[in-house]
Short mmCIF file of C-alpha atoms in Angstrom, two decimals:
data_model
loop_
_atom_site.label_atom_id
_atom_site.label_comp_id
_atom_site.label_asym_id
_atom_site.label_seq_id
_atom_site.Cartn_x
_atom_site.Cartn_y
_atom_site.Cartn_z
CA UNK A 1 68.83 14.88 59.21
CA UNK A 2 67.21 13.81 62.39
CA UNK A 3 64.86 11.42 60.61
CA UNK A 4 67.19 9.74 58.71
CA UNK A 5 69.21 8.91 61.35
CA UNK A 6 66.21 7.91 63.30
CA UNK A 7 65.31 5.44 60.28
CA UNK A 8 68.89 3.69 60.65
CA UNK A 9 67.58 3.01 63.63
CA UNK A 10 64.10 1.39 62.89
CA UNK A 11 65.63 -0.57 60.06
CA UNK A 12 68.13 -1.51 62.16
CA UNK A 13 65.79 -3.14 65.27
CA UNK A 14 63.52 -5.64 63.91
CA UNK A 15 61.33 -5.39 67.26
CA UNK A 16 59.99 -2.01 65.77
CA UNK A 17 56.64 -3.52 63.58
CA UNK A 18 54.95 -0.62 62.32
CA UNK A 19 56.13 3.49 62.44
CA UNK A 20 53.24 5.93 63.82
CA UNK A 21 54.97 9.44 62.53
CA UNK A 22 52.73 12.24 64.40
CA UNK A 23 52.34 15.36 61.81
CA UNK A 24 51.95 18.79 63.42
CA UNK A 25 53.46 21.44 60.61
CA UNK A 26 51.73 24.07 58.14
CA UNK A 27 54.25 22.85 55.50
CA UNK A 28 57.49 23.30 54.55
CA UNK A 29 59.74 23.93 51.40
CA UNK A 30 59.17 21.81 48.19
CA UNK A 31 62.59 19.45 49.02
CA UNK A 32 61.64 19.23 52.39
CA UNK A 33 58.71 17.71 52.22
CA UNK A 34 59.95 15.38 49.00
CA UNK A 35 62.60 14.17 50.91
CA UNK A 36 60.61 13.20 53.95
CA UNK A 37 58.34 11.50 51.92
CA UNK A 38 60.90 9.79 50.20
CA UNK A 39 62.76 8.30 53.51
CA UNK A 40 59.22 7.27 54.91
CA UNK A 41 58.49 5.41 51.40
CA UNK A 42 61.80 4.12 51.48
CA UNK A 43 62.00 2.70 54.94
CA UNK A 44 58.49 0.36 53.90
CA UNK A 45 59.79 -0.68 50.73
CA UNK A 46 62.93 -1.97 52.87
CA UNK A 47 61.08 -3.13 55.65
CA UNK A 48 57.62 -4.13 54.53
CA UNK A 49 56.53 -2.25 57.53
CA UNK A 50 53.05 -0.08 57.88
CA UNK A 51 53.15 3.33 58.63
CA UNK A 52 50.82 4.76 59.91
CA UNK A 53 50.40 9.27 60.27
CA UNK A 54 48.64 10.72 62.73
CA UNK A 55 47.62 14.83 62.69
CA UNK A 56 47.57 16.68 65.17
CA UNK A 57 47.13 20.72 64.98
CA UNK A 58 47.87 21.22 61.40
CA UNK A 59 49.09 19.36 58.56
CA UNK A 60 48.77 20.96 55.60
CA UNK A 61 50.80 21.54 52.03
CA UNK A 62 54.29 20.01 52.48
CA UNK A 63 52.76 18.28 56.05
CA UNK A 64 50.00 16.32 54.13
CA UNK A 65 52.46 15.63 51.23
CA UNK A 66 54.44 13.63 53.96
CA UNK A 67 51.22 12.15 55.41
CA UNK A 68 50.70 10.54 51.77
CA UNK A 69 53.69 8.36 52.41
CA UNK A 70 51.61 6.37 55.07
CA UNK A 71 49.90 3.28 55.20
CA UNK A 72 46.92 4.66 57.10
CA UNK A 73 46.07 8.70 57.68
CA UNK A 74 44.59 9.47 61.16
CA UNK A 75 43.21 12.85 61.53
CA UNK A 76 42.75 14.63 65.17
CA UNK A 77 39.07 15.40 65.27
CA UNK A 78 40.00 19.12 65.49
CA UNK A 79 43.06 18.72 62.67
CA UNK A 80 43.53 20.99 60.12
CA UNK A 81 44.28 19.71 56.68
CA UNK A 82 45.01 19.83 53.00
CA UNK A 83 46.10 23.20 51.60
CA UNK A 84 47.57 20.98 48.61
CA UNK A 85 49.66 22.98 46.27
CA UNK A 86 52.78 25.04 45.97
CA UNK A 87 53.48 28.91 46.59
CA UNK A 88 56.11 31.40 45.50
CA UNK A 89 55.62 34.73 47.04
CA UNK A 90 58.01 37.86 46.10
CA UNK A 91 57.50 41.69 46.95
CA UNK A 92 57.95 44.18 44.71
CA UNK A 93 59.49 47.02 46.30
CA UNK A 94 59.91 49.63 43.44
CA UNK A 95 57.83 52.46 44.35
CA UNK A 96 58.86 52.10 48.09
CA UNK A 97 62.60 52.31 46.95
CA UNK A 98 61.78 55.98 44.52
CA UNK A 99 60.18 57.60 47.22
CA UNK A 100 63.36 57.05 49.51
CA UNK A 101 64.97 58.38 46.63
CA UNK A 102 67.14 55.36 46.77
CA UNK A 103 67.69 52.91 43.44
CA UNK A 104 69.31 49.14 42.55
CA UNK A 105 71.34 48.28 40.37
CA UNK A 106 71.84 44.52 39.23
CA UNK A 107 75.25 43.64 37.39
CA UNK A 108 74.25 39.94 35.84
CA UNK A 109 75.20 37.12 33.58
CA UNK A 110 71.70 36.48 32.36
CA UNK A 111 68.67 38.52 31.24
CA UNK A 112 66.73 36.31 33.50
CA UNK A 113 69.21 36.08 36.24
CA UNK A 114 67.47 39.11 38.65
CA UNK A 115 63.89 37.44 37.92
CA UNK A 116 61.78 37.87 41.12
CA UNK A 117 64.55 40.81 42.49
CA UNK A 118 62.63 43.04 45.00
CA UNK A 119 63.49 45.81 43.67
CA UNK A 120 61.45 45.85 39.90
CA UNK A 121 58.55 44.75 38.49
CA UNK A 122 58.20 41.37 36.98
CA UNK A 123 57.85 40.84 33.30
CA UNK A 124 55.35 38.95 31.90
CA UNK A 125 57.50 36.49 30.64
CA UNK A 126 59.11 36.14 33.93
CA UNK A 127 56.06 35.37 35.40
CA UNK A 128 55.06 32.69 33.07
CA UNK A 129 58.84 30.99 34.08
CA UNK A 130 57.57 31.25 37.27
CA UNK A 131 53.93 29.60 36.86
CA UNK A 132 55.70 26.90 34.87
CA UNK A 133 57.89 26.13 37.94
CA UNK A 134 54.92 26.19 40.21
CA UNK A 135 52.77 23.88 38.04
CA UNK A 136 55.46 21.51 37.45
CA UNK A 137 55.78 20.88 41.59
CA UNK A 138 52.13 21.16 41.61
CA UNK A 139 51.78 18.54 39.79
CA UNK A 140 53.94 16.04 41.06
CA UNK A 141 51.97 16.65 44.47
CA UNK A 142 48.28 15.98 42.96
CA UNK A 143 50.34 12.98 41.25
CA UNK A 144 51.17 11.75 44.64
CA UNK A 145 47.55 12.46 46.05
CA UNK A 146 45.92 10.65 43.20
CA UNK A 147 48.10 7.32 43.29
CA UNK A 148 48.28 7.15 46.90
CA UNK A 149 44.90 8.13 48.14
CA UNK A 150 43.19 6.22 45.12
CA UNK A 151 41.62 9.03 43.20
CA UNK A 152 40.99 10.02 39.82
CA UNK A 153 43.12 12.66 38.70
CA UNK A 154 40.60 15.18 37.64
CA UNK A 155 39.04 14.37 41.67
CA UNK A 156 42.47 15.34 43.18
CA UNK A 157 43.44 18.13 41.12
CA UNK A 158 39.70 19.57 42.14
CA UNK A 159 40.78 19.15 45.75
CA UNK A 160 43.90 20.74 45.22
CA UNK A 161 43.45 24.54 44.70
CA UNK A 162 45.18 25.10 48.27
CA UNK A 163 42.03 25.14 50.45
CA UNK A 164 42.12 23.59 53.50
CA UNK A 165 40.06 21.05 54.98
CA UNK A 166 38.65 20.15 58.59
CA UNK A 167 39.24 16.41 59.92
CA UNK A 168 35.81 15.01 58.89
CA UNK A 169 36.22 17.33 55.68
CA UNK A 170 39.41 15.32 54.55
CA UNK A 171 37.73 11.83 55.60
CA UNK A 172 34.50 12.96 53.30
CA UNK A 173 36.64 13.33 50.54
CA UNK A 174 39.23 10.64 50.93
CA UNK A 175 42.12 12.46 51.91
CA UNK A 176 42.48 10.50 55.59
CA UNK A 177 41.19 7.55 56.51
CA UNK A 178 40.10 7.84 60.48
CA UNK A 179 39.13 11.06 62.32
CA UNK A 180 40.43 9.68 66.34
CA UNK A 181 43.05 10.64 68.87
CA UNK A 182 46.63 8.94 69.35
CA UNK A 183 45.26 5.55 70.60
CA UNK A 184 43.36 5.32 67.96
CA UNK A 185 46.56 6.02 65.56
CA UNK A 186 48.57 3.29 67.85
CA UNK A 187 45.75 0.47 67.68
CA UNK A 188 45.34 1.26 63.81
CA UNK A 189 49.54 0.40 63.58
CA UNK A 190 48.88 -2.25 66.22
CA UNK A 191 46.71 -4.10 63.70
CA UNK A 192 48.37 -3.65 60.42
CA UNK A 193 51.40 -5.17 61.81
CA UNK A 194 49.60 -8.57 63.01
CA UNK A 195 49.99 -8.26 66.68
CA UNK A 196 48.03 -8.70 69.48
CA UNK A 197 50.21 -6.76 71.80
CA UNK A 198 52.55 -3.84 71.49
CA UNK A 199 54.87 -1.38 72.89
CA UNK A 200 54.65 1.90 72.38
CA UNK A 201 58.30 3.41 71.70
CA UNK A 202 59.04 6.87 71.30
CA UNK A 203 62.17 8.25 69.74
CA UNK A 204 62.97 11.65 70.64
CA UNK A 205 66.05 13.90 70.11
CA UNK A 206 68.54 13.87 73.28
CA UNK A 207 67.67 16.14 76.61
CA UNK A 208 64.17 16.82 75.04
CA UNK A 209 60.83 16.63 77.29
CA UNK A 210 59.65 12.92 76.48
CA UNK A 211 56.73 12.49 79.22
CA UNK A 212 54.24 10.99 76.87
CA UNK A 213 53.88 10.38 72.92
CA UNK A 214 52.73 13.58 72.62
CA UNK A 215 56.29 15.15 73.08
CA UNK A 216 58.07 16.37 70.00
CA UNK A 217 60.78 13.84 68.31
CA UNK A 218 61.85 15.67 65.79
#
């Protein structure tokens, strides 16, 4: 919500020539991330704008998924990357629950409808729903990392098994483009917009710490 009220705002000032986004997350949900990546995309097909991204500590699954919405990927020479892929984790608390002497019951419309319930076992079936669901997001992301990083799809589906990469790991295989610090990000937006000169303008949410460009805007 933040960023997109943030973006009426770049669209809005025509003084703003390129968008630096700084990434610092270990991911995020699967609509999350889309959407983010959507609004960035969105905002340079409206503008014809650069963006440039920027990591700092981590960005990784749903953070690198926004990343590939950029222009131009700068990594933090100590950044932490990739993870690219999708993860559904449930717990299976059966046994637990019998030793307590304590049992669930689920009233439901569906045979399917308790699928991934805590409390019993999945089927096999039910996990081959779930795989399905997984691979279909999965593959939207390696989609995404192929068209917009340039590679084959066999080369991003290799890189996307849900390792993670360092900063000059990611540059080796073509998942950033510079390993630098921030001023290295701001000159890299300074000349894909054209200018020789440029002001640095940070947007940051109200009574938040905004010393430097380093402080957190969203």
């Amino acid at each position: 919500a933040d960023l997109s009220r943030a973006f009426e705002v770049f669209v809005a000032d025509p003084d703003v020539r390129a968008l630096v986004v700084r990434v610092n997350s270990p991911g995020g949900t699967v609509t999350a991330s889309d959407i983010l990546f959507h609004e960035l995309t969105t905002w340079k097909r409206e503008t014809g704008r650069p963006v440039v991204a920027v990591m700092l500590d981590v960005a990784a699954s749903g953070g690198y998924y926004l990343a590939l919405a950029a222009d131009t990927i700068v990594a933090h020479p100590t950044s932490v990357t990739g993870s690219i892929g999708v993860i559904l984790m449930s717990v299976n608390a059966e046994g637990l629950l019998q030793k307590l002497g304590v049992s669930a019951a689920a009233i439901k419309s569906g045979e399917r409808k308790d699928m991934g319930s805590p409390f019993r076992a999945l089927t096999d079936e039910e996990r081959k729903i779930f795989q399905s669901v997984i691979d279909d997001f999965h593959g939207q992301f390696v989609a995404k990392l192929a068209e917009r990083r340039k590679l084959a799809p066999d080369a991003a589906r290799a890189l996307a098994d849900g390792r993670i990469y360092t900063a000059e790991q990611a540059r080796g295989l073509g998942l950033v483009d510079l390993v630098g610090y921030m001023p290295d990000a701001l000159e890299a937006a300074r000349r894909a917009a054209g200018v020789e000169e440029a002001r640095v303008v940070v947007y940051h949410r109200p009574r938040e710490y905004r010393a430097t460009y380093y402080a957190r805007a969203d």
